[in-house]
Short mmCIF file of C-alpha atoms in Angstrom, two decimals:
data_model
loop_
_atom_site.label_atom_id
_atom_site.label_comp_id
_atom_site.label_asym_id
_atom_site.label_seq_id
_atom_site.Cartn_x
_atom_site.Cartn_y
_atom_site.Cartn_z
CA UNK A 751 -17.02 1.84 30.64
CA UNK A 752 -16.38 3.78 27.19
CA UNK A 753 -17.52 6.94 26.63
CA UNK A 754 -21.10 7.77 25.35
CA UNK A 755 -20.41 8.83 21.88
CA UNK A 756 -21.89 12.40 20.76
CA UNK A 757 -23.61 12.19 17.93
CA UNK A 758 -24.65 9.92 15.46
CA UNK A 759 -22.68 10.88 12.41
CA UNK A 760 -23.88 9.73 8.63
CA UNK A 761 -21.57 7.13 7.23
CA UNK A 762 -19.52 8.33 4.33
CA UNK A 763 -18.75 6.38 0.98
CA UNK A 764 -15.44 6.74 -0.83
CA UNK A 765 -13.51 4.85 -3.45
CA UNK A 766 -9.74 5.83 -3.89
CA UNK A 767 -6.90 5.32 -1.58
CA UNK A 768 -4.66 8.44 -0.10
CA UNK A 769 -0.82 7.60 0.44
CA UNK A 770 1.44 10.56 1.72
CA UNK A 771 4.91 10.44 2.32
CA UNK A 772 5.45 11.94 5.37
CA UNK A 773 9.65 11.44 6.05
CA UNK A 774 12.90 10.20 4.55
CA UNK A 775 16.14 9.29 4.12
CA UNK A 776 15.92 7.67 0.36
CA UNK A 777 18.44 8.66 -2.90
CA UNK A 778 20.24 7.11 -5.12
CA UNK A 779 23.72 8.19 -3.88
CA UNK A 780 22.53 5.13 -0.85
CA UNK A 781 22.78 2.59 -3.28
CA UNK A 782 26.03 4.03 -4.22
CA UNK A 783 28.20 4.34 -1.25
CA UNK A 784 26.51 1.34 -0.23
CA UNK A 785 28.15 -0.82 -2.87
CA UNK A 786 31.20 0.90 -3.37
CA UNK A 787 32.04 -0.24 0.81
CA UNK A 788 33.01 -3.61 -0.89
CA UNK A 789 36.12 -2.12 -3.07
CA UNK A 790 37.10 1.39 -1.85
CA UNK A 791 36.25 0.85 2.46
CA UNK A 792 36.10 4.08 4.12
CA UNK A 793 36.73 5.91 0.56
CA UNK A 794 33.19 5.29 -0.14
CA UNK A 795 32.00 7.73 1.95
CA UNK A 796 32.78 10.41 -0.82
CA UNK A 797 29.96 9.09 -2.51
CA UNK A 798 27.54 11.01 -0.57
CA UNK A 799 28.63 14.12 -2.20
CA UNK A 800 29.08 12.98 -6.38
CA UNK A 801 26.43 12.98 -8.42
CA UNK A 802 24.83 9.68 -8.28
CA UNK A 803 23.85 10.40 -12.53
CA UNK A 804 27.24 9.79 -13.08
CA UNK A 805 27.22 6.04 -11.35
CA UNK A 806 23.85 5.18 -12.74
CA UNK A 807 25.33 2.42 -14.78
CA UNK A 808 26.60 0.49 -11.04
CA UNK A 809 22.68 1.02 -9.88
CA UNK A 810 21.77 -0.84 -13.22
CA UNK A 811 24.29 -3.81 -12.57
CA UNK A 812 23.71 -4.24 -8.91
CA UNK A 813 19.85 -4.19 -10.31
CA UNK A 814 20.42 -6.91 -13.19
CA UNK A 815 22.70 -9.14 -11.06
CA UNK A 816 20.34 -8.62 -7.87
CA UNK A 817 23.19 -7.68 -5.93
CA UNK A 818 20.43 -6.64 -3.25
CA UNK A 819 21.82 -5.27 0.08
CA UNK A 820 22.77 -2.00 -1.27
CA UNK A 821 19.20 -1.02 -2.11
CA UNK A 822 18.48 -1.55 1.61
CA UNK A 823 19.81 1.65 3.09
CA UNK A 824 17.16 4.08 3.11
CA UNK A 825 14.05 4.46 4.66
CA UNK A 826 10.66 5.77 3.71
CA UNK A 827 7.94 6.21 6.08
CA UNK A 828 4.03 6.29 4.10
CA UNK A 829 0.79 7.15 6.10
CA UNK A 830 -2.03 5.25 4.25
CA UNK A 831 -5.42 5.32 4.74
CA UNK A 832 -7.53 2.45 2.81
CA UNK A 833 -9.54 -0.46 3.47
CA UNK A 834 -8.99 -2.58 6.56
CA UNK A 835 -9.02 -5.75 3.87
CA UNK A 836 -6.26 -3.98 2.15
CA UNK A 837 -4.23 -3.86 5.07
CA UNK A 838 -4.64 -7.69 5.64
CA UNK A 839 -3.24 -8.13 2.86
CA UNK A 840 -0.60 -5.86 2.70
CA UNK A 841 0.55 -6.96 6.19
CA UNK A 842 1.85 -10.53 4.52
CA UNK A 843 4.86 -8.41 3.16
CA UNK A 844 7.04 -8.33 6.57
CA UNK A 845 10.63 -8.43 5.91
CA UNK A 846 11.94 -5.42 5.77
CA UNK A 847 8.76 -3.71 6.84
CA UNK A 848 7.28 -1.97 9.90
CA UNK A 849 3.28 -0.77 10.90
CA UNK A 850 1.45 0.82 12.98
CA UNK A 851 -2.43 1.23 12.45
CA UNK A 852 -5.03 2.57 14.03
CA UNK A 853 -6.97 0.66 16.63
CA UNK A 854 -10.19 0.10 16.73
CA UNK A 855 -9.79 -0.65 20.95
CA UNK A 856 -8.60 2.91 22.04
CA UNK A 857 -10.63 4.99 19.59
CA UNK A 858 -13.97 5.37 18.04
CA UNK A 859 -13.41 4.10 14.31
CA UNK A 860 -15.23 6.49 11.87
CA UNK A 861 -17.70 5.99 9.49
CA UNK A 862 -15.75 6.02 6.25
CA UNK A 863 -16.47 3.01 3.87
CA UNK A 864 -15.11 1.68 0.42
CA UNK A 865 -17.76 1.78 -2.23
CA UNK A 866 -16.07 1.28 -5.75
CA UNK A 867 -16.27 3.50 -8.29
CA UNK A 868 -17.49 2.95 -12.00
CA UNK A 869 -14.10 2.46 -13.26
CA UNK A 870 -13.58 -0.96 -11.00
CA UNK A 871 -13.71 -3.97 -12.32
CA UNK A 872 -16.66 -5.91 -10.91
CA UNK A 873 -17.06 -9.29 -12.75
CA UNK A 874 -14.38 -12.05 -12.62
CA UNK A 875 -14.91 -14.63 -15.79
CA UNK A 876 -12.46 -17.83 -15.86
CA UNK A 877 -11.01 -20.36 -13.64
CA UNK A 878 -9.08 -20.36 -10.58
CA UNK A 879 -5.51 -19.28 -11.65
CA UNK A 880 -6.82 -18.54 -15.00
CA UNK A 881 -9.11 -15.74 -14.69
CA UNK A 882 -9.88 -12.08 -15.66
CA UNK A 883 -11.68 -9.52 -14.25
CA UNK A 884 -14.33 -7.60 -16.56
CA UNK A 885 -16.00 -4.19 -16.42
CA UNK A 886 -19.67 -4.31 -14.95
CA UNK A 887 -22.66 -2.96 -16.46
CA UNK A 888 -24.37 -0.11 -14.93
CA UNK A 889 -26.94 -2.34 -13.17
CA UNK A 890 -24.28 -3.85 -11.50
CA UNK A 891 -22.90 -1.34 -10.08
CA UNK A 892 -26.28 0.29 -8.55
CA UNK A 893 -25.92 -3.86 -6.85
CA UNK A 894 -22.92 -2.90 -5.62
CA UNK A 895 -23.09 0.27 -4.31
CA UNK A 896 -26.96 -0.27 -2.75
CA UNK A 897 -25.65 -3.51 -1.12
CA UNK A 898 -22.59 -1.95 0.25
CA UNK A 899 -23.78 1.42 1.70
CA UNK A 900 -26.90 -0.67 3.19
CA UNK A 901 -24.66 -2.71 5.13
CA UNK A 902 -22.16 0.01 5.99
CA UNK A 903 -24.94 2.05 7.57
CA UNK A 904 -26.79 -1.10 9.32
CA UNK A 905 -23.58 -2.14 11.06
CA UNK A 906 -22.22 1.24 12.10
CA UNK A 907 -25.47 1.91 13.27
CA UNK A 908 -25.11 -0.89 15.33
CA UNK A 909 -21.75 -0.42 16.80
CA UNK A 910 -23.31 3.09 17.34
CA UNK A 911 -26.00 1.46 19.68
CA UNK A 912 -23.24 -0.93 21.74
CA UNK A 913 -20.88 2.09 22.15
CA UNK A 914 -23.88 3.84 23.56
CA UNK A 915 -25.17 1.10 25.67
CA UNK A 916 -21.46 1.03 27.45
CA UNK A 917 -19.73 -1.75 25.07
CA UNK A 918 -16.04 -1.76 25.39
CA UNK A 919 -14.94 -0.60 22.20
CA UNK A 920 -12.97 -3.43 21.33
CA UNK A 921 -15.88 -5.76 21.86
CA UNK A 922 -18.37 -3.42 19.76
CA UNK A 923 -15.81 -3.22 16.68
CA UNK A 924 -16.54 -7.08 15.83
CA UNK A 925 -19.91 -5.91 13.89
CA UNK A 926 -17.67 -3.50 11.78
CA UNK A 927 -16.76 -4.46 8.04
CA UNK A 928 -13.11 -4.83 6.34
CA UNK A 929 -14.88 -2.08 4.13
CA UNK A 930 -14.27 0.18 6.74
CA UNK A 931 -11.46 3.11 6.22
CA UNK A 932 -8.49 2.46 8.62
CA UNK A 933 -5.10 4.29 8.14
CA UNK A 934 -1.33 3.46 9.11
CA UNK A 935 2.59 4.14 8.60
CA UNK A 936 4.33 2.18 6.79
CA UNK A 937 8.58 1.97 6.85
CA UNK A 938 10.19 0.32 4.17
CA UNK A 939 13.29 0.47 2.31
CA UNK A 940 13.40 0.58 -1.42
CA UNK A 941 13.88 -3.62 -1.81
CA UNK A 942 11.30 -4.30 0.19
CA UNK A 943 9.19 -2.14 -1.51
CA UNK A 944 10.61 -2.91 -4.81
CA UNK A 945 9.47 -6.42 -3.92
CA UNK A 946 5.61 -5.42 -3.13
CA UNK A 947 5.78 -3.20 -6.26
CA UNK A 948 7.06 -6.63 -8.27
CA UNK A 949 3.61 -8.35 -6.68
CA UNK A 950 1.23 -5.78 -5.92
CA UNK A 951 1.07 -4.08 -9.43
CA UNK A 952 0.80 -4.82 -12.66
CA UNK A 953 2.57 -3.30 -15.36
CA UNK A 954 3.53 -3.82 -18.67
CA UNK A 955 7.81 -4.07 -18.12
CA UNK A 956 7.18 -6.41 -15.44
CA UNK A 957 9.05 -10.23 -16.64
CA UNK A 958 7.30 -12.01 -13.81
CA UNK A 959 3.24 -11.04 -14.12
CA UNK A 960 1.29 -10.16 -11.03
CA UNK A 961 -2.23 -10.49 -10.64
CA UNK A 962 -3.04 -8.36 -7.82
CA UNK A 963 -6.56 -7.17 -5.87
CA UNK A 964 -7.00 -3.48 -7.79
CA UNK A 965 -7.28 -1.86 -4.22
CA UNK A 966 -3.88 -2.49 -2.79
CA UNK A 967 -2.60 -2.21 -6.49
CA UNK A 968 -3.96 1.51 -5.96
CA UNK A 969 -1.51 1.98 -2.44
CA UNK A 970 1.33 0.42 -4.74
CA UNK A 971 1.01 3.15 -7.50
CA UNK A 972 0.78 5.64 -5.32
CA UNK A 973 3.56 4.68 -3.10
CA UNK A 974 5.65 4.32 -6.04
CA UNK A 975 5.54 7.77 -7.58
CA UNK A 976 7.01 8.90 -4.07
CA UNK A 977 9.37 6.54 -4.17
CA UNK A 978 10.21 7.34 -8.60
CA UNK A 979 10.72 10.73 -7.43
CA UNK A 980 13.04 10.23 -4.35
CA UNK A 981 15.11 7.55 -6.42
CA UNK A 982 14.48 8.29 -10.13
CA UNK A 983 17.80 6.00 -11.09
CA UNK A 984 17.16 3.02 -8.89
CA UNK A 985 13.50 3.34 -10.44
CA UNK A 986 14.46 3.87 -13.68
CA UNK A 987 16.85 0.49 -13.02
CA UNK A 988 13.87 -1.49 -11.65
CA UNK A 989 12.24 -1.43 -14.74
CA UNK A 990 14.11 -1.58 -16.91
CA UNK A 991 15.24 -4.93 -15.65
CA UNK A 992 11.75 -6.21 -15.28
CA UNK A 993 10.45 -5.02 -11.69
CA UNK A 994 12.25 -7.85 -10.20
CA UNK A 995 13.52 -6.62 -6.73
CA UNK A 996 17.33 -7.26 -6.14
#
């Protein structure tokens, strides 16, 4: 039997996305000693002590030619919290990836929600595969936001009752919506998340354009102005050869 919660505590309504980087082991002297392996052996090593400024022109070529492997030793470990449907989708990116997120069987989820705020686009005109996404008028956005934090507080409420009544959590959690607030790590190296960057953002230098869902577009920008400032040359690199991972 769980435990009896509390209280009954008032939903809350939020709509940005926190990413923190909370360890590791990331420069651009990797890439370099990396790469150099193939030509100089054990001599490489020495790389870990040169400036990496003076070498930025290999991190350009292995980035043009998509030489790859080189931009795969380092590690960066992000905690995230965002939507639960923004971790569904960012869960499709698995190679070279690892999670952990917080479960909804071993602790009482909270009642944070994703309402979005006036600067989200709300109205999608077009086709399938040929469509944009609008600004919405004030009105719409009261629809939005009445709708939402409605439902949020009718189906925590809810849970709230099962919890109470001696519902397993994991059972009670089904009522719960992918609005909800969950939070994770994320590993990743800098391809793989040169690769997510390349399809979860949009940006003008990209050669290949992305449509992505603003929301985990929001976790990309933010993971990547860790990532510009651990690795400012392999950054600089991706775009300027059209945010193509290697």
């Amino acid at each position: 039997m769980t435990d009896t919660p509390a209280e009954t505590v008032n939903p809350s309504f939020r709509g940005d996305v926190t990413v923190d980087l909370v360890k590791h082991s990331a420069a651009d002297s990797d890439v370099l000693w990396a790469a150099r392996v193939s030509t100089a052996g054990e001599q490489s090593l020495a790389e870990l002590s040169k400036d990496p400024e003076r070498s930025k022109g290999l991190i350009n070529y292995l980035m043009r030619d998509r030489h790859g492997s080189p931009f795969e030793h380092n590690s960066m470990t992000f905690f995230i919290s965002a939507p639960i449907f923004v971790f569904r989708e960012f869960m499709r990116h698995r190679v070279g990836w690892s999670y952990n997120e917080e479960s909804g069987r071993y602790r009482e989820l909270q009642p944070v929600f994703y309402v979005p705020g006036q600067d989200r686009k709300l109205v999608q005109e077009g086709r399938p595969g040929k469509y944009v996404f609008v600004d919405g008028s004030p009105a719409q956005h009261k629809v939005v936001s009445d709708a939402m934090e409605d439902s949020y507080r009718r189906s925590y409420e809810t849970y709230q009752e099962m919890l109470a009544a001696g519902i397993a959590r994991e059972v009670a959690r089904a009522v719960l919506p992918v609005g909800l607030f969950s939070s994770m790590y994320a590993t990743c190296n800098a391809r793989s998340l040169m690769h997510f960057l390349g399809l979860r953002t949009q940006h003008e230098l990209a050669t290949v354009p992305s449509f992505p869902q603003r929301e985990i577009e929001m976790v990309g920008e933010r993971m990547e102005e860790h990532w510009a400032g651990l690795m400012p040359l392999t950054h600089a690199a991706f775009n300027k050869n059209g945010r193509v991972a290697p």
